[in-house]
PDB file of C-alpha atoms in Angstrom:
ATOM      1  CA  ALA A1376      12.465 -25.367  18.073  1.00  0.00           C
ATOM      2  CA  ALA A1377       9.809 -22.605  18.933  1.00  0.00           C
ATOM      3  CA  ARG A1378      12.778 -20.610  20.851  1.00  0.00           C
ATOM      4  CA  GLN A1379      15.454 -21.116  18.205  1.00  0.00           C
ATOM      5  CA  LEU A1380      12.851 -19.565  15.662  1.00  0.00           C
ATOM      6  CA  GLU A1381      12.551 -16.951  17.563  1.00  0.00           C
ATOM      7  CA  GLN A1382      16.279 -16.422  18.534  1.00  0.00           C
ATOM      8  CA  GLN A1383      16.933 -16.190  15.117  1.00  0.00           C
ATOM      9  CA  GLY A1384      14.394 -13.843  14.022  1.00  0.00           C
ATOM     10  CA  LYS A1385      15.944 -11.431  17.253  1.00  0.00           C
ATOM     11  CA  GLU A1386      18.842 -11.894  16.089  1.00  0.00           C
ATOM     12  CA  GLY A1387      17.679 -10.807  12.282  1.00  0.00           C
ATOM     13  CA  GLU A1388      15.555  -7.660  13.613  1.00  0.00           C
ATOM     14  CA  ASN A1389      18.964  -6.855  15.211  1.00  0.00           C
ATOM     15  CA  LEU A1390      20.580  -7.540  11.824  1.00  0.00           C
ATOM     16  CA  VAL A1391      18.436  -5.011  10.216  1.00  0.00           C
ATOM     17  CA  ALA A1392      18.410  -2.646  12.360  1.00  0.00           C
ATOM     18  CA  VAL A1393      22.454  -2.340  12.395  1.00  0.00           C
ATOM     19  CA  LEU A1394      22.143  -2.605   8.084  1.00  0.00           C
ATOM     20  CA  THR A1395      19.559   0.583   8.082  1.00  0.00           C
ATOM     21  CA  CYS A1396      20.920   2.166  11.330  1.00  0.00           C
ATOM     22  CA  GLY A1397      17.254   1.967  12.231  1.00  0.00           C
ATOM     23  CA  GLU A1398      16.139   1.442  15.972  1.00  0.00           C
ATOM     24  CA  LEU A1399      13.995  -1.494  16.962  1.00  0.00           C
ATOM     25  CA  THR A1400      10.482  -0.556  18.887  1.00  0.00           C
ATOM     26  CA  PRO A1401       8.628  -3.347  21.115  1.00  0.00           C
ATOM     27  CA  LYS A1402       7.901  -6.464  20.710  1.00  0.00           C
ATOM     28  CA  GLN A1403       4.155  -5.179  19.893  1.00  0.00           C
ATOM     29  CA  ALA A1404       4.930  -2.428  17.653  1.00  0.00           C
ATOM     30  CA  PRO A1405       3.636  -2.365  14.002  1.00  0.00           C
ATOM     31  CA  PHE A1406       6.756  -2.823  12.732  1.00  0.00           C
ATOM     32  CA  ASP A1407      10.447  -4.456  13.476  1.00  0.00           C
ATOM     33  CA  VAL A1408      13.070  -1.535  12.766  1.00  0.00           C
ATOM     34  CA  VAL A1409      12.259   2.103  12.185  1.00  0.00           C
ATOM     35  CA  ASP A1410      14.573   4.950  10.916  1.00  0.00           C
ATOM     36  CA  TYR A1411      12.383   7.930  12.238  1.00  0.00           C
ATOM     37  CA  ASP A1412      15.470  10.230  10.772  1.00  0.00           C
ATOM     38  CA  ARG A1413      14.490   8.760   7.490  1.00  0.00           C
ATOM     39  CA  LEU A1414      10.937   7.755   8.267  1.00  0.00           C
ATOM     40  CA  VAL A1415      11.260   3.960   7.463  1.00  0.00           C
ATOM     41  CA  ALA A1416       9.352   1.537   8.867  1.00  0.00           C
ATOM     42  CA  TYR A1417      10.499  -2.396   8.418  1.00  0.00           C
ATOM     43  CA  GLU A1418       9.499  -5.613   8.844  1.00  0.00           C
ATOM     44  CA  VAL A1419      11.649  -8.203   9.245  1.00  0.00           C
ATOM     45  CA  LYS A1420      11.203 -11.222   8.612  1.00  0.00           C
ATOM     46  CA  THR A1421      13.938 -14.003   9.103  1.00  0.00           C
ATOM     47  CA  VAL A1422      13.776 -17.465   6.945  1.00  0.00           C
ATOM     48  CA  THR A1423      16.489 -20.518   6.463  1.00  0.00           C
ATOM     49  CA  MET A1424      16.522 -22.714   3.582  1.00  0.00           C
ATOM     50  CA  GLN A1425      14.604 -24.770   5.481  1.00  0.00           C
ATOM     51  CA  ALA A1426      11.499 -21.879   4.826  1.00  0.00           C
ATOM     52  CA  ILE A1427      12.978 -21.606   1.311  1.00  0.00           C
ATOM     53  CA  GLN A1428      12.172 -24.919   0.275  1.00  0.00           C
ATOM     54  CA  GLY A1429       9.130 -25.950   2.208  1.00  0.00           C
ATOM     55  CA  THR A1430       5.998 -23.298   2.317  1.00  0.00           C
ATOM     56  CA  ASN A1431       7.672 -20.692   1.030  1.00  0.00           C
ATOM     57  CA  LYS A1432       5.606 -18.118   1.452  1.00  0.00           C
ATOM     58  CA  ILE A1433       5.282 -14.386   4.021  1.00  0.00           C
ATOM     59  CA  HIS A1434       2.309 -13.817   5.080  1.00  0.00           C
ATOM     60  CA  ILE A1435       1.317 -10.636   7.263  1.00  0.00           C
ATOM     61  CA  GLU A1436      -2.084 -11.763   8.872  1.00  0.00           C
ATOM     62  CA  ALA A1437      -4.915  -9.172   8.520  1.00  0.00           C
ATOM     63  CA  PRO A1438      -4.948  -7.420  11.663  1.00  0.00           C
ATOM     64  CA  ALA A1439      -1.050  -7.228  11.522  1.00  0.00           C
ATOM     65  CA  TRP A1440      -1.512  -5.307   7.771  1.00  0.00           C
ATOM     66  CA  SER A1441      -4.046  -2.958   9.143  1.00  0.00           C
ATOM     67  CA  ARG A1442      -1.702  -2.226  11.989  1.00  0.00           C
ATOM     68  CA  LYS A1443       1.402  -1.516   9.464  1.00  0.00           C
ATOM     69  CA  GLN A1444      -0.554   0.187   6.930  1.00  0.00           C
ATOM     70  CA  ALA A1445      -1.912   2.760   9.913  1.00  0.00           C
ATOM     71  CA  PHE A1446       1.121   3.214  10.822  1.00  0.00           C
ATOM     72  CA  LEU A1447       2.363   4.133   7.888  1.00  0.00           C
ATOM     73  CA  GLN A1448      -0.644   6.448   7.345  1.00  0.00           C
ATOM     74  CA  GLU A1449      -0.060   8.865  10.551  1.00  0.00           C
ATOM     75  CA  SER A1450       3.958   8.774  10.718  1.00  0.00           C
ATOM     76  CA  GLY A1451       4.048  10.133   7.102  1.00  0.00           C
ATOM     77  CA  CYS A1452       7.041   6.246   6.546  1.00  0.00           C
ATOM     78  CA  ARG A1453       8.010   4.286   4.053  1.00  0.00           C
ATOM     79  CA  GLY A1454       7.353   0.905   4.615  1.00  0.00           C
ATOM     80  CA  TYR A1455       9.697  -2.244   3.310  1.00  0.00           C
ATOM     81  CA  LEU A1456       9.497  -5.700   3.676  1.00  0.00           C
ATOM     82  CA  MET A1457      13.454  -6.977   4.766  1.00  0.00           C
ATOM     83  CA  VAL A1458      14.245 -11.056   4.469  1.00  0.00           C
ATOM     84  CA  VAL A1459      17.034 -12.241   5.880  1.00  0.00           C
ATOM     85  CA  VAL A1460      17.734 -15.454   5.134  1.00  0.00           C
ATOM     86  CA  VAL A1461      20.190 -17.358   6.987  1.00  0.00           C
ATOM     87  CA  HIS A1462      22.146 -20.280   5.074  1.00  0.00           C
ATOM     88  CA  ASP A1463      24.116 -21.169   7.739  1.00  0.00           C
ATOM     89  CA  PRO A1464      25.506 -19.403  11.411  1.00  0.00           C
ATOM     90  CA  GLY A1465      28.737 -18.035   9.170  1.00  0.00           C
ATOM     91  CA  HIS A1466      26.736 -17.407   5.819  1.00  0.00           C
ATOM     92  CA  VAL A1467      23.443 -14.510   5.866  1.00  0.00           C
ATOM     93  CA  GLU A1468      22.246 -12.704   2.472  1.00  0.00           C
ATOM     94  CA  VAL A1469      19.494  -9.603   3.927  1.00  0.00           C
ATOM     95  CA  TYR A1470      17.220  -8.666   0.645  1.00  0.00           C
ATOM     96  CA  GLN A1471      14.874  -5.491   1.144  1.00  0.00           C
ATOM     97  CA  HIS A1472      11.814  -5.605  -0.669  1.00  0.00           C
ATOM     98  CA  GLU A1473       8.045  -3.664  -1.247  1.00  0.00           C
ATOM     99  CA  LEU A1474       6.151  -4.440   1.562  1.00  0.00           C
ATOM    100  CA  LYS A1475       3.626  -6.885   0.440  1.00  0.00           C
ATOM    101  CA  GLN A1476       0.921  -8.458   2.657  1.00  0.00           C
ATOM    102  CA  HIS A1477       1.694 -12.212   0.574  1.00  0.00           C
ATOM    103  CA  LEU A1478       5.027 -12.677  -1.354  1.00  0.00           C
ATOM    104  CA  ARG A1479       6.767 -15.409  -1.973  1.00  0.00           C
ATOM    105  CA  ILE A1480      10.205 -16.017   0.259  1.00  0.00           C
ATOM    106  CA  LYS A1481      12.394 -16.394  -3.964  1.00  0.00           C
ATOM    107  CA  THR A1482      10.103 -13.616  -4.625  1.00  0.00           C
ATOM    108  CA  ALA A1483      11.393 -11.232  -2.596  1.00  0.00           C
ATOM    109  CA  ILE A1484      14.959 -13.136  -2.770  1.00  0.00           C
ATOM    110  CA  ARG A1485      15.271 -12.562  -6.611  1.00  0.00           C
ATOM    111  CA  GLN A1486      12.808  -8.734  -6.938  1.00  0.00           C
ATOM    112  CA  GLY A1487      14.322  -7.215  -3.663  1.00  0.00           C
ATOM    113  CA  ARG A1488      17.517  -4.926  -3.096  1.00  0.00           C
ATOM    114  CA  LYS A1489      20.361  -7.376  -1.781  1.00  0.00           C
ATOM    115  CA  VAL A1490      21.505  -5.491   0.925  1.00  0.00           C
ATOM    116  CA  SER A1491      23.935  -7.800   2.784  1.00  0.00           C
TER     117      SER A1491
END
């Protein structure tokens, strides 16, 4: 199950890289995708319908949040949260929301800008 979630997460990151024309970053980088030309960094969270019905929360741990904030300050990038919602393998939606440390998935969908 963990391997499948990791694979879904990677697919979500790849999708966001394609949609934003950004570059995938190394595994331990503060953000998952960065568009260095437009100075935009994207944190990607891939969720399934089960997650929306279950915990329904996105949480970025304090150390990771600090690394993200430091990167934004040093790079001059703007940061966004990209929520990739996997309804089923043939139906995926992507929403862009302002970067927050704590956010409900449903709020990100309702208040975010639909990208695809």
